[in-house]
PDB file of C-alpha atoms in Angstrom:
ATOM      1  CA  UNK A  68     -12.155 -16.314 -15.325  1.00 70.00           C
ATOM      2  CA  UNK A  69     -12.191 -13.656 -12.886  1.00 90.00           C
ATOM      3  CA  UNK A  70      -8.982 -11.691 -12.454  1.00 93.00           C
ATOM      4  CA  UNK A  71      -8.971  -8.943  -9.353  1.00 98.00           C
ATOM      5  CA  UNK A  72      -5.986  -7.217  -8.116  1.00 98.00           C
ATOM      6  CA  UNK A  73      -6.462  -5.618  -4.791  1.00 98.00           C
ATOM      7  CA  UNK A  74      -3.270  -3.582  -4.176  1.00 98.00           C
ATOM      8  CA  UNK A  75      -2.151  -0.823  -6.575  1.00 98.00           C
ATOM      9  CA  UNK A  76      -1.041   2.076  -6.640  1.00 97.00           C
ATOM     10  CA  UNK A  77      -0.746   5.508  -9.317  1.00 96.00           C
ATOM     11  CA  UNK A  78       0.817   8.959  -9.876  1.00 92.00           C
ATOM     12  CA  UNK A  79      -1.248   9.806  -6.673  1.00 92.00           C
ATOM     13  CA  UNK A  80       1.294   8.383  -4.499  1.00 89.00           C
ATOM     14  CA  UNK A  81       4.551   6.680  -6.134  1.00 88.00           C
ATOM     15  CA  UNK A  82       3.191   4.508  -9.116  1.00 92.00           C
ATOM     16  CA  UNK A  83       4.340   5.466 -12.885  1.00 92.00           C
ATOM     17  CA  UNK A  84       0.647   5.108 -14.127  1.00 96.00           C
ATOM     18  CA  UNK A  85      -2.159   7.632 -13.975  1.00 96.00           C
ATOM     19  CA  UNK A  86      -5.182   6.738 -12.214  1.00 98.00           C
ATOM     20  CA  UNK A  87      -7.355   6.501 -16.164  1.00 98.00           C
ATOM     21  CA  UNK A  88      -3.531   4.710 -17.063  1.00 98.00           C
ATOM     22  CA  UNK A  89      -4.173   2.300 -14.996  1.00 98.00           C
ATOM     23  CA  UNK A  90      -7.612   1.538 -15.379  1.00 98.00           C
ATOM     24  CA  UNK A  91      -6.984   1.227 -19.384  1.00 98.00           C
ATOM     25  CA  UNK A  92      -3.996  -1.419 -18.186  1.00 98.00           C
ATOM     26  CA  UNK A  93      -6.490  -3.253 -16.132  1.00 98.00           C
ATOM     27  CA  UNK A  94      -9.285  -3.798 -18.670  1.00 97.00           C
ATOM     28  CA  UNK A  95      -6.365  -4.350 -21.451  1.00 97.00           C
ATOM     29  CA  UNK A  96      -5.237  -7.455 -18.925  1.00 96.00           C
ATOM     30  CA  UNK A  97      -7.980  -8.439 -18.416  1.00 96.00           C
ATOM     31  CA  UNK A  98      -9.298  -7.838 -14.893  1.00 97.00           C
ATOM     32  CA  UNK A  99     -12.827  -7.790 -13.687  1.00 96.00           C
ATOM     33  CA  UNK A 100     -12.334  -5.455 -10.513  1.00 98.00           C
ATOM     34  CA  UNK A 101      -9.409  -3.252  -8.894  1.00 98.00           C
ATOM     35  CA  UNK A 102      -8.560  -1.448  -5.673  1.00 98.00           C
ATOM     36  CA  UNK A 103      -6.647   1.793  -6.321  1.00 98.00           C
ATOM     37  CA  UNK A 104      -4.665   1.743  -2.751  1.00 98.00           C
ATOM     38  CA  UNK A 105      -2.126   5.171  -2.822  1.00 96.00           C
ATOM     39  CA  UNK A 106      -0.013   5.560   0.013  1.00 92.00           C
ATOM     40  CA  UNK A 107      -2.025   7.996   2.252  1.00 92.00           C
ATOM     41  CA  UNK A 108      -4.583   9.193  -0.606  1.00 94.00           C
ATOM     42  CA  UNK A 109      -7.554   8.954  -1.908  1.00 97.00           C
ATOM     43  CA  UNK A 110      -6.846  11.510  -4.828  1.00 95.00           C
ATOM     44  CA  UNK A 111      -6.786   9.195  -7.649  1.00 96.00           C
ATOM     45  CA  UNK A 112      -9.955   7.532  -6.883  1.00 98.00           C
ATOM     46  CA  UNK A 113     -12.263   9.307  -8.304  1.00 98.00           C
ATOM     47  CA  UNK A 114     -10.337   9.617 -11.825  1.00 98.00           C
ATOM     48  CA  UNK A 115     -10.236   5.777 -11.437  1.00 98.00           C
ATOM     49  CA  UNK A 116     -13.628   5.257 -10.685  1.00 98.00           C
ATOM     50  CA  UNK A 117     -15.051   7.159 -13.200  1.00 98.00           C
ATOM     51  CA  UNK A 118     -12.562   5.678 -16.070  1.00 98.00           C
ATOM     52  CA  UNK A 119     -13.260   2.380 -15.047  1.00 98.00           C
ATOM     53  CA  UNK A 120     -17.288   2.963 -15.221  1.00 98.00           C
ATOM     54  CA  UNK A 121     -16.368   3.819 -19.030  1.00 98.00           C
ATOM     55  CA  UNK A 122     -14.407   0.645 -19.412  1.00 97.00           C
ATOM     56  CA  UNK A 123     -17.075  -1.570 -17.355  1.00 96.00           C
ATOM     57  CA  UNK A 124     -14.341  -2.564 -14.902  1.00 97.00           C
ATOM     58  CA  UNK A 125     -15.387  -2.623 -11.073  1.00 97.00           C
ATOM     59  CA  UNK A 126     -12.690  -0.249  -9.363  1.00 98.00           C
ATOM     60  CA  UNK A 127     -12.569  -0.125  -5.845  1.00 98.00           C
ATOM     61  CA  UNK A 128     -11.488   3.101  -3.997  1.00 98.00           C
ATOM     62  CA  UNK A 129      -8.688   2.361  -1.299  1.00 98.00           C
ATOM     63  CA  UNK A 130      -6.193   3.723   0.681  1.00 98.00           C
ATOM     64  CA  UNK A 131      -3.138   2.083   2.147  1.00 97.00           C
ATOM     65  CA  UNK A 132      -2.667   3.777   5.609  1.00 97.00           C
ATOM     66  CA  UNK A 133       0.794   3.860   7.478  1.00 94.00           C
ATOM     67  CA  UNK A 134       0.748   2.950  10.771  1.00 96.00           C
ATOM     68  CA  UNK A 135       3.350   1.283  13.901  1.00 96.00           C
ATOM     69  CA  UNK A 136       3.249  -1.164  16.490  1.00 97.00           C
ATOM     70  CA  UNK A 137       6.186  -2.826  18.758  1.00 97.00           C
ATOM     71  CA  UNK A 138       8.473  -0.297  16.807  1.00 92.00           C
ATOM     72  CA  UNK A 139       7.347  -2.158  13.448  1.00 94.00           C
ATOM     73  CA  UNK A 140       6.109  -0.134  10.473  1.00 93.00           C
ATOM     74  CA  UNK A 141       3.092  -1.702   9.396  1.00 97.00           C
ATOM     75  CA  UNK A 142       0.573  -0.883   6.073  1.00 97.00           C
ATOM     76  CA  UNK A 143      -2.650  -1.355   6.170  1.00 98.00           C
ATOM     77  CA  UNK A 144      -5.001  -1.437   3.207  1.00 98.00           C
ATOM     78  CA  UNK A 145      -8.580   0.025   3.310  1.00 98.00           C
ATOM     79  CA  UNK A 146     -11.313  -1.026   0.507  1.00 98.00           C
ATOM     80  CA  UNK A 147     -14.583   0.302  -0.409  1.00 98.00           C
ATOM     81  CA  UNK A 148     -13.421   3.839   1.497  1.00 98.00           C
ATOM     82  CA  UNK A 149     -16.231   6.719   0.673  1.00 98.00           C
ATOM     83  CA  UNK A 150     -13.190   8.892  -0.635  1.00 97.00           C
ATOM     84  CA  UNK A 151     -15.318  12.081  -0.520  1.00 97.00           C
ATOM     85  CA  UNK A 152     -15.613  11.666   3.620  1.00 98.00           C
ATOM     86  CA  UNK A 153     -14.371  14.653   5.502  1.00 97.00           C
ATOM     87  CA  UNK A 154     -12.766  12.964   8.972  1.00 97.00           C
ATOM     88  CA  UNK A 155     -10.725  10.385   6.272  1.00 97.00           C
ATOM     89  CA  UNK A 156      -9.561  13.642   4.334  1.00 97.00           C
ATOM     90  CA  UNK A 157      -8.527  15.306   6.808  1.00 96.00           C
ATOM     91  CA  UNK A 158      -6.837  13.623   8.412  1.00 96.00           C
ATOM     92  CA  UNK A 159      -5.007  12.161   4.911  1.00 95.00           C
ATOM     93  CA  UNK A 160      -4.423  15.797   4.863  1.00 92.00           C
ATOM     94  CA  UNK A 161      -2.331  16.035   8.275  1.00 92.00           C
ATOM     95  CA  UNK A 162      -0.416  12.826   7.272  1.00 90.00           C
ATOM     96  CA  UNK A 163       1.093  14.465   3.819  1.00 86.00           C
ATOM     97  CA  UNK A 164       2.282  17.050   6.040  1.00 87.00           C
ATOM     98  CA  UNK A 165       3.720  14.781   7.637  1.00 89.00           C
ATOM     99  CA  UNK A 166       5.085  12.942   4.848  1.00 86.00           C
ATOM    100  CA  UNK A 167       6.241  16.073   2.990  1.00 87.00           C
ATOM    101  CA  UNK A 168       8.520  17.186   6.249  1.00 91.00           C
ATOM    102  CA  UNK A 169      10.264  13.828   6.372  1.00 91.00           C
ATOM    103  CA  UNK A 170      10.823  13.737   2.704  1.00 92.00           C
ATOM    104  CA  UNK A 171      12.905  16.698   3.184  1.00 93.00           C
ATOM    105  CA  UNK A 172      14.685  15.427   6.261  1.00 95.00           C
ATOM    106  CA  UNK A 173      15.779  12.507   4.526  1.00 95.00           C
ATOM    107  CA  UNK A 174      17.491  14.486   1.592  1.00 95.00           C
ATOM    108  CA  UNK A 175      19.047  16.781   3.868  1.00 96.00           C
ATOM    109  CA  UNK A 176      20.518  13.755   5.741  1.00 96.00           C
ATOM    110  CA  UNK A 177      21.307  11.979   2.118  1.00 96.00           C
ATOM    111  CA  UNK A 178      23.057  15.560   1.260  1.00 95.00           C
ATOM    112  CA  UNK A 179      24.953  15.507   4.214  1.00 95.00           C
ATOM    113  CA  UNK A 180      26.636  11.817   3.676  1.00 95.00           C
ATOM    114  CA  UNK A 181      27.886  12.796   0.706  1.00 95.00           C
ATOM    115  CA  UNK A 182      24.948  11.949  -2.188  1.00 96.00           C
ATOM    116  CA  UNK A 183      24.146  13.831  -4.696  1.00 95.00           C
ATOM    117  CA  UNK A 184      20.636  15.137  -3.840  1.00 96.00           C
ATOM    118  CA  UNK A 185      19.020  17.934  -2.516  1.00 93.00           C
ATOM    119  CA  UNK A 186      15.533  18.930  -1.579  1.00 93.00           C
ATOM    120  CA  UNK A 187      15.387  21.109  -5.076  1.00 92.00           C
ATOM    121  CA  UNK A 188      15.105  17.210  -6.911  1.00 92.00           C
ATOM    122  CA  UNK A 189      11.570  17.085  -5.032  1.00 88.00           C
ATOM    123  CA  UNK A 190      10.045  19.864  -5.381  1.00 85.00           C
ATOM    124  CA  UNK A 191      10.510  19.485  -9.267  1.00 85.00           C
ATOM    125  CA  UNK A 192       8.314  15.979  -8.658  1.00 81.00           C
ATOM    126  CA  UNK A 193       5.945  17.630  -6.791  1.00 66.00           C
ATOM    127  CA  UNK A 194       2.910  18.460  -8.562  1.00 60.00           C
ATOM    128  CA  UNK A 195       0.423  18.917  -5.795  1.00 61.00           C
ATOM    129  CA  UNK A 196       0.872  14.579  -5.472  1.00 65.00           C
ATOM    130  CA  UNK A 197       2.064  12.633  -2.279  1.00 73.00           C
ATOM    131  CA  UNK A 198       5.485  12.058  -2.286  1.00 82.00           C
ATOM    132  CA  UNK A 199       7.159   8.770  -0.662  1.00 81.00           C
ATOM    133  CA  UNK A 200      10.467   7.222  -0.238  1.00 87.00           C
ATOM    134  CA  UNK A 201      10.233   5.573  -3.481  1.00 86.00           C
ATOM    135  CA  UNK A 202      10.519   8.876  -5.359  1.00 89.00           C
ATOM    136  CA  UNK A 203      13.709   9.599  -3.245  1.00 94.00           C
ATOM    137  CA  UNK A 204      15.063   6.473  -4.738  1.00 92.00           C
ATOM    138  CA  UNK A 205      14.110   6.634  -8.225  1.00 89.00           C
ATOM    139  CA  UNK A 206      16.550   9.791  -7.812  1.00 94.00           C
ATOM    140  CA  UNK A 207      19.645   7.508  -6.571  1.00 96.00           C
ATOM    141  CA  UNK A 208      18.648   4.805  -9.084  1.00 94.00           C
ATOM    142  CA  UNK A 209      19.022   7.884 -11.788  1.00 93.00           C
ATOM    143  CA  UNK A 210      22.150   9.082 -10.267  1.00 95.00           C
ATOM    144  CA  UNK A 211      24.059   5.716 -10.379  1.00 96.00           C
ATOM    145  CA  UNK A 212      23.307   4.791  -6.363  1.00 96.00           C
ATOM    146  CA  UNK A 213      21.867   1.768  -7.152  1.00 94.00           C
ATOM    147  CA  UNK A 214      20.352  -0.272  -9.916  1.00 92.00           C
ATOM    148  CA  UNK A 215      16.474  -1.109  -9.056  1.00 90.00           C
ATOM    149  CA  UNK A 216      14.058   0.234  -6.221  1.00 87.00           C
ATOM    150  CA  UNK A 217      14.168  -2.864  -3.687  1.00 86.00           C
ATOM    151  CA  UNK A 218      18.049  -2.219  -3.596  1.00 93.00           C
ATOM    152  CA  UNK A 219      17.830   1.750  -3.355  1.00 94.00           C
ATOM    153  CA  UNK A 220      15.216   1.566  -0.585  1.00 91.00           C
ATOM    154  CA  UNK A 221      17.488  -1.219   1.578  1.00 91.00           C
ATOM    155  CA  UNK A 222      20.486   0.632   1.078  1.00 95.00           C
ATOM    156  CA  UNK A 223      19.965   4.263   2.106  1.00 96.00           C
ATOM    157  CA  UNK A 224      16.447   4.716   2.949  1.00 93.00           C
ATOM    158  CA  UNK A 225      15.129   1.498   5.326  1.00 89.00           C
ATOM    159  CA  UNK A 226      16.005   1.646   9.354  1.00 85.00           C
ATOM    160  CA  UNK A 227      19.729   2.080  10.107  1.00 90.00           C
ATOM    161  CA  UNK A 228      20.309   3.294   6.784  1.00 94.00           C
ATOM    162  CA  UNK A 229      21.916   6.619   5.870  1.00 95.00           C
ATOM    163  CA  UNK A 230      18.707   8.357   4.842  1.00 95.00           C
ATOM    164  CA  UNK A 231      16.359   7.257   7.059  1.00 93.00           C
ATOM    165  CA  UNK A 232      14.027   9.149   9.086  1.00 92.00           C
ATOM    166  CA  UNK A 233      11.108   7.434  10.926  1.00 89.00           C
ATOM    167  CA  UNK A 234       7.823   8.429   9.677  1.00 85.00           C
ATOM    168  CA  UNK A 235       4.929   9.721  11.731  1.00 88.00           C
ATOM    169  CA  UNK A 236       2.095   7.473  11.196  1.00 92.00           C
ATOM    170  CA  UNK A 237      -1.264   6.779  12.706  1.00 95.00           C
ATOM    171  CA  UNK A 238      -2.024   4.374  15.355  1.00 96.00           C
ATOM    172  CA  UNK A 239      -3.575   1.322  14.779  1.00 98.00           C
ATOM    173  CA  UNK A 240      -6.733   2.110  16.145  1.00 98.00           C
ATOM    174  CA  UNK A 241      -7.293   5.338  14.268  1.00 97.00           C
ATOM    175  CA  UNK A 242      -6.485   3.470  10.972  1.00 98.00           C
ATOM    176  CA  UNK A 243      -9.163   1.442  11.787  1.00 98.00           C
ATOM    177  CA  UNK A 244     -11.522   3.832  13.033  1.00 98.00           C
ATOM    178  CA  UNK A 245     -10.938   6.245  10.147  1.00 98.00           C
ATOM    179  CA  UNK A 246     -11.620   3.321   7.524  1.00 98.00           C
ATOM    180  CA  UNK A 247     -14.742   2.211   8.718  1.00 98.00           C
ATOM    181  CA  UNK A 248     -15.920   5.413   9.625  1.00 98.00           C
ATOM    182  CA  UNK A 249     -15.714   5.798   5.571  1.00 98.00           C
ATOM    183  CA  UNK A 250     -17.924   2.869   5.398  1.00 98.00           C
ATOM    184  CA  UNK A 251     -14.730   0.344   4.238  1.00 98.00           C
ATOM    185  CA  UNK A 252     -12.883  -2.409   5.457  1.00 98.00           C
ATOM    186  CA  UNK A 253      -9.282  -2.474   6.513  1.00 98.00           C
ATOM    187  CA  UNK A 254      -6.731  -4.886   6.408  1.00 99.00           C
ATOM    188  CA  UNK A 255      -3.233  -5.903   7.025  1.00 98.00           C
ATOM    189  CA  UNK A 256      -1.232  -5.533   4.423  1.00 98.00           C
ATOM    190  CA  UNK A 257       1.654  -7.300   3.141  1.00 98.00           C
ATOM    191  CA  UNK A 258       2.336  -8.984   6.720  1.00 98.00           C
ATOM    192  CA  UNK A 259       6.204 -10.306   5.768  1.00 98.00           C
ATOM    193  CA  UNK A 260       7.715  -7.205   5.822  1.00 96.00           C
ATOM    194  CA  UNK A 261       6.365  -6.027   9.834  1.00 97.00           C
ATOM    195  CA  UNK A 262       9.788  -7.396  11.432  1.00 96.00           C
ATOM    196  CA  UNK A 263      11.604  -9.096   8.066  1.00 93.00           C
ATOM    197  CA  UNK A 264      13.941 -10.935  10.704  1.00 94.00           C
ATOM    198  CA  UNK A 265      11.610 -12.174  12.670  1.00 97.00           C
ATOM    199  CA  UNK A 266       8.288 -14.178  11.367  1.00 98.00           C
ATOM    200  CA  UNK A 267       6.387 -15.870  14.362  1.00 98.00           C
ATOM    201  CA  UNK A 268       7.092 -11.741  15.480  1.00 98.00           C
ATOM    202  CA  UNK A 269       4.915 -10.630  11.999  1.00 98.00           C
ATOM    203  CA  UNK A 270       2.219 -12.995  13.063  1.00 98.00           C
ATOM    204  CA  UNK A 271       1.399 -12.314  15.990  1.00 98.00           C
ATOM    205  CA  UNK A 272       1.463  -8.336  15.291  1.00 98.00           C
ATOM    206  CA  UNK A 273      -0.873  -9.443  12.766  1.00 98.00           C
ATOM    207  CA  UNK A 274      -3.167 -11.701  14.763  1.00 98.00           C
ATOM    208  CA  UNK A 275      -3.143  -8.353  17.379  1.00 98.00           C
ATOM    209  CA  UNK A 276      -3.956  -5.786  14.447  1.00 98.00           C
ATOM    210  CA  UNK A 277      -7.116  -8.406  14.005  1.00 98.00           C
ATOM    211  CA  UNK A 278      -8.482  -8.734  17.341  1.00 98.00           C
ATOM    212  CA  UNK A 279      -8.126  -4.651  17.588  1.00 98.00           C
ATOM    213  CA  UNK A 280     -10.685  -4.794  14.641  1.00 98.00           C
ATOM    214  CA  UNK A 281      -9.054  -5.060  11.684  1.00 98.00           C
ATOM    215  CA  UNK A 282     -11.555  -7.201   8.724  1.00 98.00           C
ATOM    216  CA  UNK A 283      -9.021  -9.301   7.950  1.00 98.00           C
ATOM    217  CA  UNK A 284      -5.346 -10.105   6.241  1.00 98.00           C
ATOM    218  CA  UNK A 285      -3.435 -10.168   2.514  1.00 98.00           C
ATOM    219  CA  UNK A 286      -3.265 -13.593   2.249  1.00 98.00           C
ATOM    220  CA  UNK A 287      -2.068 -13.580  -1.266  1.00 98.00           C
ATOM    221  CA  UNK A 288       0.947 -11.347  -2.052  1.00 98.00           C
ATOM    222  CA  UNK A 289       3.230 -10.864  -4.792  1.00 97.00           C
ATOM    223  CA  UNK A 290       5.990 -11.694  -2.460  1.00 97.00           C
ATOM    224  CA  UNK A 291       4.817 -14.351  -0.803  1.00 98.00           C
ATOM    225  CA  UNK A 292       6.580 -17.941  -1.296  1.00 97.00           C
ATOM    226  CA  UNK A 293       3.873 -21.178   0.112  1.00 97.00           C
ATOM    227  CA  UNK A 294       5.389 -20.338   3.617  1.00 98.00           C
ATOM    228  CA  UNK A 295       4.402 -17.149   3.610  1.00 98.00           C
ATOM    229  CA  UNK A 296       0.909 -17.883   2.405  1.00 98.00           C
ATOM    230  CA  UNK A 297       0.461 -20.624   4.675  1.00 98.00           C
ATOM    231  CA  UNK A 298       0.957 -18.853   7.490  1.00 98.00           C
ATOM    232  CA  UNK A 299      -1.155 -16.118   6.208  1.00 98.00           C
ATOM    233  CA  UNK A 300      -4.279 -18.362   5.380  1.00 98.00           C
ATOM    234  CA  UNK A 301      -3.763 -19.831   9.028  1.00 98.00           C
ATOM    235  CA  UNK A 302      -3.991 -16.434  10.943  1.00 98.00           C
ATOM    236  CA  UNK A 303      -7.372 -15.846   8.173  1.00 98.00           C
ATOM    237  CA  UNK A 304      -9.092 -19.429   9.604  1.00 98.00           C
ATOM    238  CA  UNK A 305      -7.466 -18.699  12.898  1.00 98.00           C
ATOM    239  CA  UNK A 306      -9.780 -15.512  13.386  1.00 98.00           C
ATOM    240  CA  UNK A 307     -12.485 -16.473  10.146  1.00 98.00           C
ATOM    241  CA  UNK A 308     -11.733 -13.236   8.990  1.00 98.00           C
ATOM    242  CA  UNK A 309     -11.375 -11.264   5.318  1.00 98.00           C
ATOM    243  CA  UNK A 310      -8.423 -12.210   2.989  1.00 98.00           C
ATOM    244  CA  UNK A 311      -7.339 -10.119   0.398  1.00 98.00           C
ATOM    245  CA  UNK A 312      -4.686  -9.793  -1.790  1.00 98.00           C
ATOM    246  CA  UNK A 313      -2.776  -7.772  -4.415  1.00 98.00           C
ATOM    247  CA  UNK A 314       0.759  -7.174  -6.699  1.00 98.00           C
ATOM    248  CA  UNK A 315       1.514  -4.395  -5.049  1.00 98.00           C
ATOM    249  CA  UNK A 316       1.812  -2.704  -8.634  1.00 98.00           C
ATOM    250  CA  UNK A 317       3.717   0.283  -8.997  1.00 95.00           C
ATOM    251  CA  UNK A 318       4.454   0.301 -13.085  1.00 94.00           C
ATOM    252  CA  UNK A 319       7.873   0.728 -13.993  1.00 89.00           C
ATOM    253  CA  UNK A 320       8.944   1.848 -10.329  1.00 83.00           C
ATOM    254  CA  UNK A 321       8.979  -1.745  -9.397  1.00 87.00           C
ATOM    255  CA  UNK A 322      10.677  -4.283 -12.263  1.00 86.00           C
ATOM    256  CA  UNK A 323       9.782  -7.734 -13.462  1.00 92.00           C
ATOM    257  CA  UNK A 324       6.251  -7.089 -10.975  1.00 96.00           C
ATOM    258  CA  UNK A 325       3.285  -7.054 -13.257  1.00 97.00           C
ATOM    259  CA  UNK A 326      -0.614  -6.221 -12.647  1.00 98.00           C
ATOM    260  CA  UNK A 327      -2.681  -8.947 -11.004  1.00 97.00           C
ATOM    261  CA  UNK A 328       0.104 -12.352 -11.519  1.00 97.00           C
ATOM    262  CA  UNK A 329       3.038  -9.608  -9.867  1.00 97.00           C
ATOM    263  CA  UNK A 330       6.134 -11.117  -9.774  1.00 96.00           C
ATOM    264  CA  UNK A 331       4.047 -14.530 -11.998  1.00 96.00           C
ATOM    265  CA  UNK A 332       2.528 -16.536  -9.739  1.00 94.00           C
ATOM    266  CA  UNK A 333       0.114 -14.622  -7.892  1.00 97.00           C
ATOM    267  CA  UNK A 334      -4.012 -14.897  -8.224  1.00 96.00           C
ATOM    268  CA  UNK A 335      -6.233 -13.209  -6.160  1.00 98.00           C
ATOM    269  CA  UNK A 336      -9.219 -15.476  -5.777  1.00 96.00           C
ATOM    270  CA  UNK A 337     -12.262 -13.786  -7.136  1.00 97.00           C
ATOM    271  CA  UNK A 338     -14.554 -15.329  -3.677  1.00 97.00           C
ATOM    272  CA  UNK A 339     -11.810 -12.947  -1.708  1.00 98.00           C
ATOM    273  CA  UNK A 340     -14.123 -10.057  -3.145  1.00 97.00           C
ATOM    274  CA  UNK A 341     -17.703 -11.693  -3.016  1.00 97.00           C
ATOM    275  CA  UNK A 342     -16.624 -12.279   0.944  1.00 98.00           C
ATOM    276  CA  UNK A 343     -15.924  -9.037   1.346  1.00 98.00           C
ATOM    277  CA  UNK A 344     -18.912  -7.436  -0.207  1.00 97.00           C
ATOM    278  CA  UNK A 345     -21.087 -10.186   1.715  1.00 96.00           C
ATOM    279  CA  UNK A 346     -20.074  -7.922   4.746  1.00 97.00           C
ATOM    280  CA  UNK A 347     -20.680  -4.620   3.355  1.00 97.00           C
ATOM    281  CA  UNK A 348     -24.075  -5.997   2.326  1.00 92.00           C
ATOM    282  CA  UNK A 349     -25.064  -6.697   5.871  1.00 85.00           C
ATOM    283  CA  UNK A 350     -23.459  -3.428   7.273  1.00 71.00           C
ATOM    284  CA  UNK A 351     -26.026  -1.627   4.365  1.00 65.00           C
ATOM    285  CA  UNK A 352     -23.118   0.191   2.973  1.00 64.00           C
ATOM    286  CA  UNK A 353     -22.545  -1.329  -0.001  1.00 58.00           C
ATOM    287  CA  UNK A 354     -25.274   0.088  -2.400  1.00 47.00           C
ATOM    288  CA  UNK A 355     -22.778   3.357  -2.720  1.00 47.00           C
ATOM    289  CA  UNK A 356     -19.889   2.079  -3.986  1.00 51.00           C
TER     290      UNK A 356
END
């Protein structure tokens, strides 16, 4: 049996594992292939890629880009990214500029309410990595705030909370351009949490971020129940695009969710990723990855 997980993240953005880490975990459960997918880097990929050419596991370089539309956040994942390609770097660079600044802005608004935090607790998790909100929690878990990461991020750090500070992201059409342009395809990513409160409102951002030339959609999620992936597979035969899907992993920052099965139902057909390189092979890009 084939077992591919196509969402995961490291130490290069908020996951507990190392990029070799989590390679080693991979082959040790099993998996045949693996998209490393850090929030707004490609730094762990090529530690990835080369530990998983020593373990004879197919690793996938990925991003997951940030990104907004009808005042919805919105992730998008990009596989098969050339993560040595200057525009995608750069640009990557400009956005954990970004990132860094609101970091700060959401202590100093945390501080200011009354928590116990203070921009000193980031810069001693720094190390030269890309910082995200779930580092920022993992602080108020530690300090008694809350007990896990879902709770600390609704709490103080999600819209209309006491921490929160709007991120500047990308537009939707320069996620997409900047993904292909490194030779990969993009996709929407985890499509459930768009507009949480409002579904048929998730879909149809969705079915938009498609027809502006997005590959296709996560269809399989660790969070999604048969509703979820219903609708999903509907919007994929709606528009005969991609699918892809992932846990999500994170290592310990995210409890009880688990490489490839994530929360212990999940399976991320193995056809997902012959689909996908079927594509690549007729854009002629595929031979370098």
């Amino acid at each position: 049996m084939n077992i591919i997980d196509l969402h995961t993240h490291t130490t290069a953005s908020d996951g507990s594992y190392t990029p070799a880490e989590l390679i080693r975990y991979a082959k040790e459960k099993g998996l045949s292939a693996i998209a490393v997918t850090d929030h707004d880097t490609v730094a762990g990929a090529a530690e990835a890629v080369k530990e998983g050419l020593r373990l004879g596991i197919r690793v996938i370089p990925g991003v997951e880009l940030s990104t907004r539309l009808d005042d919805c956040d919105v992730h998008m994942t990009g596989l098969f990214v050339d993560y040595q390609n200057e525009d995608l770097l750069r640009r990557l660079k400009d956005m954990a500029v970004c990132r860094s600044d609101r970091n700060f802005k959401m202590v100093d608004k945390l501080k200011q309410a009354g928590f116990q935090i203070d921009r000193s607790d980031l810069e001693k998790l720094g190390n030269g990595k890309v910082l995200a909100r779930g580092h920022i929690a993992q602080i108020l878990i530690a300090r008694g705030y809350a007990d896990d990461l879902r709770e600390a991020l609704r709490k103080y750090l999600s819209k209309g909370a006491p921490g929160y500070i709007q991120k500047e992201v990308l537009s939707p059409p320069e996620c997409i351009r900047l993904v292909h342009n490194a030779g990969g395809l993009i996709f929407v990513a985890h499509m459930h949490q768009i507009d949480p409160e409002h579904p048929e409102h998730c879909i149809e951002i969705c079915r938009r971020l498609i027809k502006m030339g997005a590959d296709g959609l996560e269809t399989r999620y660790c969070e999604f129940d048969d509703w979820w992936r219903k609708a999903a597979e509907s919007v994929a035969v709606q528009f005969d695009c991609l699918r892809s899907g992932g846990s999500d992993f994170h290592g310990t920052m995210k409890k009880g969710l688990d490489l490839a099965c994530g929360y212990g139902d999940l399976e991320v057909p193995y056809d997902f990723l012959e689909a996908m390189e079927r594509k690549l092979s007729g854009a002629g890009v595929l031979a370098r990855v």
